[in-house]
PDB file of C-alpha atoms in Angstrom:
ATOM      1  CA  UNK A  77       0.063   0.031  -0.066  1.00 51.00           C
ATOM      2  CA  UNK A  78       1.394   3.321  -0.780  1.00 51.00           C
ATOM      3  CA  UNK A  79       1.536   6.627   1.147  1.00 42.00           C
ATOM      4  CA  UNK A  80      -1.236   7.798  -0.964  1.00 44.00           C
ATOM      5  CA  UNK A  81      -3.386   5.375   0.016  1.00 44.00           C
ATOM      6  CA  UNK A  82      -2.753   5.120   3.405  1.00 39.00           C
ATOM      7  CA  UNK A  83      -3.655   8.726   3.713  1.00 40.00           C
ATOM      8  CA  UNK A  84      -6.639   8.088   2.391  1.00 42.00           C
ATOM      9  CA  UNK A  85      -7.912   5.457   4.092  1.00 45.00           C
ATOM     10  CA  UNK A  86      -6.670   7.346   7.502  1.00 42.00           C
ATOM     11  CA  UNK A  87      -9.016  10.246   5.963  1.00 43.00           C
ATOM     12  CA  UNK A  88     -11.856   8.002   5.464  1.00 42.00           C
ATOM     13  CA  UNK A  89     -11.674   6.620   9.006  1.00 41.00           C
ATOM     14  CA  UNK A  90     -11.619  10.540  10.548  1.00 39.00           C
ATOM     15  CA  UNK A  91     -14.583  11.399   8.441  1.00 38.00           C
ATOM     16  CA  UNK A  92     -16.621   8.063   9.305  1.00 37.00           C
ATOM     17  CA  UNK A  93     -15.569   8.531  12.902  1.00 38.00           C
ATOM     18  CA  UNK A  94     -16.933  12.219  12.681  1.00 39.00           C
ATOM     19  CA  UNK A  95     -19.938  11.110  10.846  1.00 35.00           C
ATOM     20  CA  UNK A  96     -21.067   8.546  13.631  1.00 38.00           C
ATOM     21  CA  UNK A  97     -20.238  10.951  16.346  1.00 55.00           C
ATOM     22  CA  UNK A  98     -23.130  11.498  18.373  1.00 84.00           C
ATOM     23  CA  UNK A  99     -23.065  14.136  21.494  1.00 95.00           C
ATOM     24  CA  UNK A 100     -24.995  13.262  24.316  1.00 98.00           C
ATOM     25  CA  UNK A 101     -27.304  15.161  26.387  1.00 98.00           C
ATOM     26  CA  UNK A 102     -28.766  15.116  29.939  1.00 98.00           C
ATOM     27  CA  UNK A 103     -32.000  16.830  30.371  1.00 98.00           C
ATOM     28  CA  UNK A 104     -32.832  17.248  34.273  1.00 98.00           C
ATOM     29  CA  UNK A 105     -36.272  18.321  35.563  1.00 97.00           C
ATOM     30  CA  UNK A 106     -38.368  18.053  38.633  1.00 95.00           C
ATOM     31  CA  UNK A 107     -41.062  19.661  36.702  1.00 91.00           C
ATOM     32  CA  UNK A 108     -42.132  17.339  34.110  1.00 93.00           C
ATOM     33  CA  UNK A 109     -45.787  17.417  35.098  1.00 88.00           C
ATOM     34  CA  UNK A 110     -45.839  20.959  34.042  1.00 85.00           C
ATOM     35  CA  UNK A 111     -47.405  21.753  30.315  1.00 85.00           C
ATOM     36  CA  UNK A 112     -44.906  24.209  29.778  1.00 86.00           C
ATOM     37  CA  UNK A 113     -41.876  21.843  30.773  1.00 92.00           C
ATOM     38  CA  UNK A 114     -43.090  19.598  28.533  1.00 93.00           C
ATOM     39  CA  UNK A 115     -42.932  21.701  25.561  1.00 92.00           C
ATOM     40  CA  UNK A 116     -39.534  22.945  26.165  1.00 93.00           C
ATOM     41  CA  UNK A 117     -38.330  19.436  26.262  1.00 96.00           C
ATOM     42  CA  UNK A 118     -40.303  18.968  23.012  1.00 96.00           C
ATOM     43  CA  UNK A 119     -38.548  21.802  21.272  1.00 97.00           C
ATOM     44  CA  UNK A 120     -35.514  20.505  22.692  1.00 98.00           C
ATOM     45  CA  UNK A 121     -35.632  16.945  21.450  1.00 97.00           C
ATOM     46  CA  UNK A 122     -36.777  18.247  17.935  1.00 97.00           C
ATOM     47  CA  UNK A 123     -33.978  20.280  17.686  1.00 97.00           C
ATOM     48  CA  UNK A 124     -31.556  17.842  19.061  1.00 97.00           C
ATOM     49  CA  UNK A 125     -32.778  15.314  16.483  1.00 96.00           C
ATOM     50  CA  UNK A 126     -31.907  17.436  13.522  1.00 94.00           C
ATOM     51  CA  UNK A 127     -28.413  17.542  14.996  1.00 96.00           C
ATOM     52  CA  UNK A 128     -28.136  13.666  15.489  1.00 96.00           C
ATOM     53  CA  UNK A 129     -27.835  13.997  19.651  1.00 97.00           C
ATOM     54  CA  UNK A 130     -28.953  11.118  21.868  1.00 97.00           C
ATOM     55  CA  UNK A 131     -30.875  12.925  24.800  1.00 98.00           C
ATOM     56  CA  UNK A 132     -31.924  11.502  28.106  1.00 98.00           C
ATOM     57  CA  UNK A 133     -34.668  13.231  29.637  1.00 98.00           C
ATOM     58  CA  UNK A 134     -34.515  12.713  33.372  1.00 98.00           C
ATOM     59  CA  UNK A 135     -37.534  13.864  35.701  1.00 97.00           C
ATOM     60  CA  UNK A 136     -37.212  13.532  39.446  1.00 96.00           C
ATOM     61  CA  UNK A 137     -41.214  14.457  39.605  1.00 94.00           C
ATOM     62  CA  UNK A 138     -40.985  17.164  42.221  1.00 91.00           C
ATOM     63  CA  UNK A 139     -38.092  15.815  44.239  1.00 95.00           C
ATOM     64  CA  UNK A 140     -35.454  18.923  44.119  1.00 94.00           C
ATOM     65  CA  UNK A 141     -32.815  16.955  46.034  1.00 95.00           C
ATOM     66  CA  UNK A 142     -32.616  13.912  43.727  1.00 97.00           C
ATOM     67  CA  UNK A 143     -31.782  16.416  40.635  1.00 98.00           C
ATOM     68  CA  UNK A 144     -28.496  16.704  42.320  1.00 98.00           C
ATOM     69  CA  UNK A 145     -28.108  13.008  42.056  1.00 98.00           C
ATOM     70  CA  UNK A 146     -29.029  12.774  38.520  1.00 98.00           C
ATOM     71  CA  UNK A 147     -26.727  15.544  37.768  1.00 98.00           C
ATOM     72  CA  UNK A 148     -23.930  13.510  39.363  1.00 98.00           C
ATOM     73  CA  UNK A 149     -24.924  10.337  37.127  1.00 98.00           C
ATOM     74  CA  UNK A 150     -24.864  12.174  34.235  1.00 98.00           C
ATOM     75  CA  UNK A 151     -21.194  13.751  34.789  1.00 98.00           C
ATOM     76  CA  UNK A 152     -20.142  10.051  35.683  1.00 98.00           C
ATOM     77  CA  UNK A 153     -21.705   9.111  32.432  1.00 97.00           C
ATOM     78  CA  UNK A 154     -19.689  11.904  30.575  1.00 97.00           C
ATOM     79  CA  UNK A 155     -22.425  13.336  28.967  1.00 98.00           C
ATOM     80  CA  UNK A 156     -21.368  16.098  26.535  1.00 98.00           C
ATOM     81  CA  UNK A 157     -23.855  18.691  28.050  1.00 98.00           C
ATOM     82  CA  UNK A 158     -26.471  18.851  30.470  1.00 98.00           C
ATOM     83  CA  UNK A 159     -29.533  20.977  30.440  1.00 98.00           C
ATOM     84  CA  UNK A 160     -31.316  21.659  33.800  1.00 98.00           C
ATOM     85  CA  UNK A 161     -34.975  23.080  34.332  1.00 95.00           C
ATOM     86  CA  UNK A 162     -34.854  23.847  38.090  1.00 94.00           C
ATOM     87  CA  UNK A 163     -33.354  26.744  40.276  1.00 92.00           C
ATOM     88  CA  UNK A 164     -29.619  26.313  39.961  1.00 96.00           C
ATOM     89  CA  UNK A 165     -29.282  27.436  43.862  1.00 94.00           C
ATOM     90  CA  UNK A 166     -30.577  24.336  44.932  1.00 95.00           C
ATOM     91  CA  UNK A 167     -28.556  22.309  42.995  1.00 97.00           C
ATOM     92  CA  UNK A 168     -25.144  23.803  42.997  1.00 97.00           C
ATOM     93  CA  UNK A 169     -23.172  20.608  44.743  1.00 97.00           C
ATOM     94  CA  UNK A 170     -24.240  18.797  41.288  1.00 98.00           C
ATOM     95  CA  UNK A 171     -23.518  21.712  38.965  1.00 98.00           C
ATOM     96  CA  UNK A 172     -19.948  22.172  40.987  1.00 98.00           C
ATOM     97  CA  UNK A 173     -19.433  18.253  39.953  1.00 98.00           C
ATOM     98  CA  UNK A 174     -20.468  19.279  36.256  1.00 98.00           C
ATOM     99  CA  UNK A 175     -17.958  21.943  36.291  1.00 98.00           C
ATOM    100  CA  UNK A 176     -15.163  20.157  37.358  1.00 98.00           C
ATOM    101  CA  UNK A 177     -15.475  17.687  34.609  1.00 98.00           C
ATOM    102  CA  UNK A 178     -15.750  20.532  32.327  1.00 97.00           C
ATOM    103  CA  UNK A 179     -19.344  19.455  31.180  1.00 98.00           C
ATOM    104  CA  UNK A 180     -21.470  22.583  30.203  1.00 98.00           C
ATOM    105  CA  UNK A 181     -24.720  23.415  31.856  1.00 98.00           C
ATOM    106  CA  UNK A 182     -27.379  25.432  29.804  1.00 98.00           C
ATOM    107  CA  UNK A 183     -30.519  26.223  31.856  1.00 97.00           C
ATOM    108  CA  UNK A 184     -34.160  26.077  30.126  1.00 95.00           C
ATOM    109  CA  UNK A 185     -36.575  28.699  32.191  1.00 91.00           C
ATOM    110  CA  UNK A 186     -34.039  27.692  35.113  1.00 93.00           C
ATOM    111  CA  UNK A 187     -32.150  30.760  36.849  1.00 88.00           C
ATOM    112  CA  UNK A 188     -28.595  32.355  36.488  1.00 92.00           C
ATOM    113  CA  UNK A 189     -25.942  30.596  38.451  1.00 95.00           C
ATOM    114  CA  UNK A 190     -22.010  30.955  37.891  1.00 96.00           C
ATOM    115  CA  UNK A 191     -22.150  27.285  37.287  1.00 97.00           C
ATOM    116  CA  UNK A 192     -24.458  27.963  34.205  1.00 98.00           C
ATOM    117  CA  UNK A 193     -23.425  29.163  30.856  1.00 98.00           C
ATOM    118  CA  UNK A 194     -26.772  30.911  29.993  1.00 98.00           C
ATOM    119  CA  UNK A 195     -30.474  30.467  30.848  1.00 97.00           C
ATOM    120  CA  UNK A 196     -32.811  30.367  28.175  1.00 97.00           C
ATOM    121  CA  UNK A 197     -36.146  31.753  28.930  1.00 93.00           C
ATOM    122  CA  UNK A 198     -38.907  34.539  28.602  1.00 93.00           C
ATOM    123  CA  UNK A 199     -38.481  37.794  30.286  1.00 95.00           C
ATOM    124  CA  UNK A 200     -40.387  37.077  33.205  1.00 92.00           C
ATOM    125  CA  UNK A 201     -40.148  40.647  34.370  1.00 95.00           C
ATOM    126  CA  UNK A 202     -41.985  41.930  31.212  1.00 96.00           C
ATOM    127  CA  UNK A 203     -44.701  38.989  31.508  1.00 96.00           C
ATOM    128  CA  UNK A 204     -45.513  40.042  34.872  1.00 98.00           C
ATOM    129  CA  UNK A 205     -45.480  43.565  34.236  1.00 98.00           C
ATOM    130  CA  UNK A 206     -48.114  43.182  31.360  1.00 98.00           C
ATOM    131  CA  UNK A 207     -50.491  40.884  32.859  1.00 98.00           C
ATOM    132  CA  UNK A 208     -50.658  42.688  36.179  1.00 98.00           C
ATOM    133  CA  UNK A 209     -51.179  46.132  34.671  1.00 98.00           C
ATOM    134  CA  UNK A 210     -53.979  44.344  32.535  1.00 98.00           C
ATOM    135  CA  UNK A 211     -55.418  43.442  35.645  1.00 98.00           C
ATOM    136  CA  UNK A 212     -54.989  46.801  36.947  1.00 98.00           C
ATOM    137  CA  UNK A 213     -56.164  48.431  34.065  1.00 98.00           C
ATOM    138  CA  UNK A 214     -59.415  45.956  34.180  1.00 98.00           C
ATOM    139  CA  UNK A 215     -60.236  46.754  37.460  1.00 98.00           C
ATOM    140  CA  UNK A 216     -59.880  50.692  36.558  1.00 98.00           C
ATOM    141  CA  UNK A 217     -57.278  50.676  39.636  1.00 98.00           C
ATOM    142  CA  UNK A 218     -59.741  49.662  42.480  1.00 98.00           C
ATOM    143  CA  UNK A 219     -60.524  45.936  43.859  1.00 98.00           C
ATOM    144  CA  UNK A 220     -59.516  42.838  45.897  1.00 98.00           C
ATOM    145  CA  UNK A 221     -56.899  40.775  44.416  1.00 98.00           C
ATOM    146  CA  UNK A 222     -55.925  36.930  44.716  1.00 98.00           C
ATOM    147  CA  UNK A 223     -52.499  36.012  43.558  1.00 98.00           C
ATOM    148  CA  UNK A 224     -50.812  32.714  42.679  1.00 98.00           C
ATOM    149  CA  UNK A 225     -47.148  32.382  43.118  1.00 97.00           C
ATOM    150  CA  UNK A 226     -44.396  30.070  43.578  1.00 94.00           C
ATOM    151  CA  UNK A 227     -41.340  31.543  44.658  1.00 92.00           C
ATOM    152  CA  UNK A 228     -39.548  28.274  44.911  1.00 87.00           C
ATOM    153  CA  UNK A 229     -38.727  28.419  41.204  1.00 85.00           C
ATOM    154  CA  UNK A 230     -36.493  31.605  39.857  1.00 85.00           C
ATOM    155  CA  UNK A 231     -38.645  32.290  36.869  1.00 85.00           C
ATOM    156  CA  UNK A 232     -41.785  32.147  38.697  1.00 91.00           C
ATOM    157  CA  UNK A 233     -40.471  33.715  41.813  1.00 94.00           C
ATOM    158  CA  UNK A 234     -39.515  36.763  39.343  1.00 93.00           C
ATOM    159  CA  UNK A 235     -43.051  37.071  38.049  1.00 96.00           C
ATOM    160  CA  UNK A 236     -44.674  37.381  41.814  1.00 97.00           C
ATOM    161  CA  UNK A 237     -42.032  40.068  42.551  1.00 97.00           C
ATOM    162  CA  UNK A 238     -42.918  42.394  39.968  1.00 98.00           C
ATOM    163  CA  UNK A 239     -46.995  41.861  39.735  1.00 98.00           C
ATOM    164  CA  UNK A 240     -46.211  42.822  43.595  1.00 98.00           C
ATOM    165  CA  UNK A 241     -44.666  45.945  42.833  1.00 98.00           C
ATOM    166  CA  UNK A 242     -47.445  46.853  40.240  1.00 98.00           C
ATOM    167  CA  UNK A 243     -50.278  46.075  42.636  1.00 98.00           C
ATOM    168  CA  UNK A 244     -48.328  47.793  45.553  1.00 98.00           C
ATOM    169  CA  UNK A 245     -47.749  51.253  43.435  1.00 97.00           C
ATOM    170  CA  UNK A 246     -51.806  51.074  42.888  1.00 97.00           C
ATOM    171  CA  UNK A 247     -53.468  52.599  46.003  1.00 97.00           C
ATOM    172  CA  UNK A 248     -56.838  51.222  45.463  1.00 98.00           C
ATOM    173  CA  UNK A 249     -55.882  47.709  44.574  1.00 98.00           C
ATOM    174  CA  UNK A 250     -55.818  45.346  47.761  1.00 98.00           C
ATOM    175  CA  UNK A 251     -53.845  41.658  47.450  1.00 98.00           C
ATOM    176  CA  UNK A 252     -56.155  39.502  49.961  1.00 98.00           C
ATOM    177  CA  UNK A 253     -54.346  36.496  49.294  1.00 98.00           C
ATOM    178  CA  UNK A 254     -50.872  35.430  48.114  1.00 98.00           C
ATOM    179  CA  UNK A 255     -50.996  31.666  47.540  1.00 98.00           C
ATOM    180  CA  UNK A 256     -48.351  28.918  47.006  1.00 97.00           C
ATOM    181  CA  UNK A 257     -50.238  26.107  45.563  1.00 96.00           C
ATOM    182  CA  UNK A 258     -49.126  22.142  45.561  1.00 93.00           C
ATOM    183  CA  UNK A 259     -47.784  21.405  41.909  1.00 87.00           C
ATOM    184  CA  UNK A 260     -47.173  17.797  42.398  1.00 81.00           C
ATOM    185  CA  UNK A 261     -49.898  17.517  39.687  1.00 77.00           C
ATOM    186  CA  UNK A 262     -49.258  20.617  37.844  1.00 78.00           C
ATOM    187  CA  UNK A 263     -51.390  23.256  40.255  1.00 85.00           C
ATOM    188  CA  UNK A 264     -55.037  22.973  39.085  1.00 95.00           C
ATOM    189  CA  UNK A 265     -56.256  20.683  41.807  1.00 96.00           C
ATOM    190  CA  UNK A 266     -54.860  22.296  44.777  1.00 96.00           C
ATOM    191  CA  UNK A 267     -55.197  26.074  43.082  1.00 97.00           C
ATOM    192  CA  UNK A 268     -58.848  25.239  42.820  1.00 98.00           C
ATOM    193  CA  UNK A 269     -59.236  23.811  46.510  1.00 98.00           C
ATOM    194  CA  UNK A 270     -57.224  27.078  47.614  1.00 98.00           C
ATOM    195  CA  UNK A 271     -59.594  29.437  45.463  1.00 98.00           C
ATOM    196  CA  UNK A 272     -62.685  27.597  46.961  1.00 98.00           C
ATOM    197  CA  UNK A 273     -61.704  28.389  50.413  1.00 98.00           C
ATOM    198  CA  UNK A 274     -61.087  31.898  49.542  1.00 98.00           C
ATOM    199  CA  UNK A 275     -64.397  31.999  47.888  1.00 98.00           C
ATOM    200  CA  UNK A 276     -66.222  30.854  51.163  1.00 98.00           C
ATOM    201  CA  UNK A 277     -64.375  33.247  53.057  1.00 98.00           C
ATOM    202  CA  UNK A 278     -65.501  35.901  50.812  1.00 98.00           C
ATOM    203  CA  UNK A 279     -68.903  35.422  50.183  1.00 98.00           C
ATOM    204  CA  UNK A 280     -70.060  38.748  49.144  1.00 97.00           C
ATOM    205  CA  UNK A 281     -70.080  39.716  45.205  1.00 96.00           C
ATOM    206  CA  UNK A 282     -67.500  41.954  44.317  1.00 96.00           C
ATOM    207  CA  UNK A 283     -65.351  40.866  47.632  1.00 98.00           C
ATOM    208  CA  UNK A 284     -62.776  39.247  45.156  1.00 98.00           C
ATOM    209  CA  UNK A 285     -62.456  41.369  41.950  1.00 98.00           C
ATOM    210  CA  UNK A 286     -59.639  39.464  39.896  1.00 98.00           C
ATOM    211  CA  UNK A 287     -57.254  36.307  40.066  1.00 98.00           C
ATOM    212  CA  UNK A 288     -53.794  36.737  38.992  1.00 98.00           C
ATOM    213  CA  UNK A 289     -51.717  33.740  38.619  1.00 98.00           C
ATOM    214  CA  UNK A 290     -48.028  33.504  37.909  1.00 97.00           C
ATOM    215  CA  UNK A 291     -48.534  30.487  35.700  1.00 95.00           C
ATOM    216  CA  UNK A 292     -51.987  29.142  33.942  1.00 96.00           C
ATOM    217  CA  UNK A 293     -52.572  26.208  36.259  1.00 95.00           C
ATOM    218  CA  UNK A 294     -53.708  27.895  39.217  1.00 97.00           C
ATOM    219  CA  UNK A 295     -55.774  30.379  37.064  1.00 98.00           C
ATOM    220  CA  UNK A 296     -57.466  27.383  35.615  1.00 98.00           C
ATOM    221  CA  UNK A 297     -58.025  26.017  38.937  1.00 98.00           C
ATOM    222  CA  UNK A 298     -59.251  29.438  40.347  1.00 98.00           C
ATOM    223  CA  UNK A 299     -61.522  29.366  37.243  1.00 98.00           C
ATOM    224  CA  UNK A 300     -63.004  26.162  37.849  1.00 98.00           C
ATOM    225  CA  UNK A 301     -63.720  27.036  41.581  1.00 98.00           C
ATOM    226  CA  UNK A 302     -65.416  30.308  40.493  1.00 98.00           C
ATOM    227  CA  UNK A 303     -67.690  28.650  37.843  1.00 98.00           C
ATOM    228  CA  UNK A 304     -68.265  25.701  40.098  1.00 98.00           C
ATOM    229  CA  UNK A 305     -69.344  28.473  43.098  1.00 98.00           C
ATOM    230  CA  UNK A 306     -71.563  30.185  40.508  1.00 98.00           C
ATOM    231  CA  UNK A 307     -69.961  33.200  40.660  1.00 98.00           C
ATOM    232  CA  UNK A 308     -69.038  33.466  37.352  1.00 97.00           C
ATOM    233  CA  UNK A 309     -71.283  36.342  36.934  1.00 97.00           C
ATOM    234  CA  UNK A 310     -69.619  38.845  39.171  1.00 97.00           C
ATOM    235  CA  UNK A 311     -67.074  39.234  36.407  1.00 97.00           C
ATOM    236  CA  UNK A 312     -64.053  38.134  38.362  1.00 98.00           C
ATOM    237  CA  UNK A 313     -61.133  38.585  36.340  1.00 98.00           C
ATOM    238  CA  UNK A 314     -58.660  35.822  35.735  1.00 98.00           C
ATOM    239  CA  UNK A 315     -54.987  35.921  34.051  1.00 98.00           C
ATOM    240  CA  UNK A 316     -52.480  33.481  33.667  1.00 98.00           C
ATOM    241  CA  UNK A 317     -49.272  33.026  32.186  1.00 95.00           C
ATOM    242  CA  UNK A 318     -47.934  30.510  29.796  1.00 91.00           C
ATOM    243  CA  UNK A 319     -51.110  30.413  27.280  1.00 94.00           C
ATOM    244  CA  UNK A 320     -51.136  26.558  27.305  1.00 91.00           C
ATOM    245  CA  UNK A 321     -53.701  24.894  25.575  1.00 93.00           C
ATOM    246  CA  UNK A 322     -56.113  24.783  28.331  1.00 96.00           C
ATOM    247  CA  UNK A 323     -55.853  28.646  29.024  1.00 97.00           C
ATOM    248  CA  UNK A 324     -56.212  29.321  25.452  1.00 97.00           C
ATOM    249  CA  UNK A 325     -59.681  27.412  25.243  1.00 98.00           C
ATOM    250  CA  UNK A 326     -60.708  29.349  28.502  1.00 98.00           C
ATOM    251  CA  UNK A 327     -59.921  32.523  26.772  1.00 98.00           C
ATOM    252  CA  UNK A 328     -61.594  31.927  23.638  1.00 98.00           C
ATOM    253  CA  UNK A 329     -64.881  30.512  25.608  1.00 97.00           C
ATOM    254  CA  UNK A 330     -64.959  34.292  26.818  1.00 97.00           C
ATOM    255  CA  UNK A 331     -65.669  33.624  30.436  1.00 97.00           C
ATOM    256  CA  UNK A 332     -63.492  35.044  33.226  1.00 98.00           C
ATOM    257  CA  UNK A 333     -60.315  33.901  32.103  1.00 98.00           C
ATOM    258  CA  UNK A 334     -59.247  36.982  30.006  1.00 98.00           C
ATOM    259  CA  UNK A 335     -55.531  36.762  29.630  1.00 98.00           C
ATOM    260  CA  UNK A 336     -52.247  34.835  29.215  1.00 98.00           C
ATOM    261  CA  UNK A 337     -48.758  35.404  28.102  1.00 96.00           C
ATOM    262  CA  UNK A 338     -47.775  33.300  25.281  1.00 94.00           C
ATOM    263  CA  UNK A 339     -44.215  31.800  25.805  1.00 89.00           C
ATOM    264  CA  UNK A 340     -42.780  30.385  23.092  1.00 92.00           C
ATOM    265  CA  UNK A 341     -42.032  27.157  24.414  1.00 89.00           C
ATOM    266  CA  UNK A 342     -40.652  25.363  21.682  1.00 93.00           C
ATOM    267  CA  UNK A 343     -38.512  28.213  20.664  1.00 95.00           C
ATOM    268  CA  UNK A 344     -37.110  28.293  24.097  1.00 96.00           C
ATOM    269  CA  UNK A 345     -36.368  24.257  23.739  1.00 97.00           C
ATOM    270  CA  UNK A 346     -34.751  25.038  20.361  1.00 97.00           C
ATOM    271  CA  UNK A 347     -32.670  28.099  21.542  1.00 97.00           C
ATOM    272  CA  UNK A 348     -31.344  26.009  24.494  1.00 98.00           C
ATOM    273  CA  UNK A 349     -30.206  23.072  22.021  1.00 98.00           C
ATOM    274  CA  UNK A 350     -28.588  26.398  19.908  1.00 98.00           C
ATOM    275  CA  UNK A 351     -26.811  27.001  23.214  1.00 98.00           C
ATOM    276  CA  UNK A 352     -25.526  23.469  24.229  1.00 98.00           C
ATOM    277  CA  UNK A 353     -24.357  23.096  20.149  1.00 97.00           C
ATOM    278  CA  UNK A 354     -22.222  26.255  20.668  1.00 97.00           C
ATOM    279  CA  UNK A 355     -20.773  25.092  23.852  1.00 98.00           C
ATOM    280  CA  UNK A 356     -19.862  21.870  22.975  1.00 97.00           C
ATOM    281  CA  UNK A 357     -18.167  23.209  19.900  1.00 96.00           C
ATOM    282  CA  UNK A 358     -15.773  25.326  22.259  1.00 96.00           C
ATOM    283  CA  UNK A 359     -17.367  28.413  22.016  1.00 97.00           C
ATOM    284  CA  UNK A 360     -17.923  30.646  24.874  1.00 96.00           C
ATOM    285  CA  UNK A 361     -21.386  32.312  25.579  1.00 96.00           C
ATOM    286  CA  UNK A 362     -21.324  35.865  27.308  1.00 95.00           C
ATOM    287  CA  UNK A 363     -24.907  36.438  28.050  1.00 95.00           C
ATOM    288  CA  UNK A 364     -25.747  34.762  31.347  1.00 95.00           C
ATOM    289  CA  UNK A 365     -29.327  34.916  29.751  1.00 96.00           C
ATOM    290  CA  UNK A 366     -30.893  34.317  26.755  1.00 95.00           C
ATOM    291  CA  UNK A 367     -34.347  35.917  26.152  1.00 95.00           C
ATOM    292  CA  UNK A 368     -37.120  34.506  23.710  1.00 95.00           C
ATOM    293  CA  UNK A 369     -39.918  36.848  22.855  1.00 94.00           C
ATOM    294  CA  UNK A 370     -43.713  36.693  24.051  1.00 95.00           C
ATOM    295  CA  UNK A 371     -46.905  37.895  23.754  1.00 96.00           C
ATOM    296  CA  UNK A 372     -50.301  38.598  25.167  1.00 98.00           C
ATOM    297  CA  UNK A 373     -53.111  36.359  24.590  1.00 98.00           C
ATOM    298  CA  UNK A 374     -56.519  37.704  24.642  1.00 98.00           C
ATOM    299  CA  UNK A 375     -60.208  37.202  23.215  1.00 97.00           C
ATOM    300  CA  UNK A 376     -58.878  39.652  20.344  1.00 97.00           C
ATOM    301  CA  UNK A 377     -55.785  37.212  19.196  1.00 97.00           C
ATOM    302  CA  UNK A 378     -56.382  33.777  20.811  1.00 97.00           C
ATOM    303  CA  UNK A 379     -57.531  32.282  17.582  1.00 94.00           C
ATOM    304  CA  UNK A 380     -54.532  33.535  15.289  1.00 91.00           C
TER     305      UNK A 380
END
């Protein structure tokens, strides 16, 4: 065999190896019961499939501590990248292990951390401001509001903080309850039960003017409670965030559920995949947060 043949053969082997190389990515979340998380992951997996990646989706079913163990497992398996959908501050031990191993981590609607190359998300500040302002304007700046929040998760905690500020800046708006529902099932069932209790404690028509929810599940639970209590006719304004299919159906029905912010879930998943691709290719991402656009959904554009 001559030198030319050897070089051609070696080049062919390199090309074959490159063609069959497959990036392995672990996607880890405790929130797969949430529709939004499911949509993020759908978008990520679709983008990953186009790149020929092997993706392992790991759900710890609400167990935050287990996320650390699953990150450590991914590091032991020497994956090429890790994507998280959880508060980075709660899983730092696992993230530090990934950093030590040189494995890049991308947040998918997670939070900022020195261990996270970039967090791909919607602008929670803007979403909360727009939905809270919608409530204030619909009530002409006066009324009693129930808030459904979830402070343990940074992207949702941010929304509550901004809504708090807007309601506090409106003198005749009073927040009569700030509820953190159980999210094991996504949040609908417990939010419904909590809203039922609030309706019973405030039986007079007009005693509850609006419900502001930091995501759609509590808003849907509150809607069920209002309708079942026979109080839909009081004009209680309900606003959520995410614009998931159930929320869109409720808005289209023209009842109490009036508005929700549409996040581009698949877009967030695709942008997270793009961030992973850049990192595994050796690129450095300088922006700690990558925002994907949102828009307010009401009866005027829900059919679009």
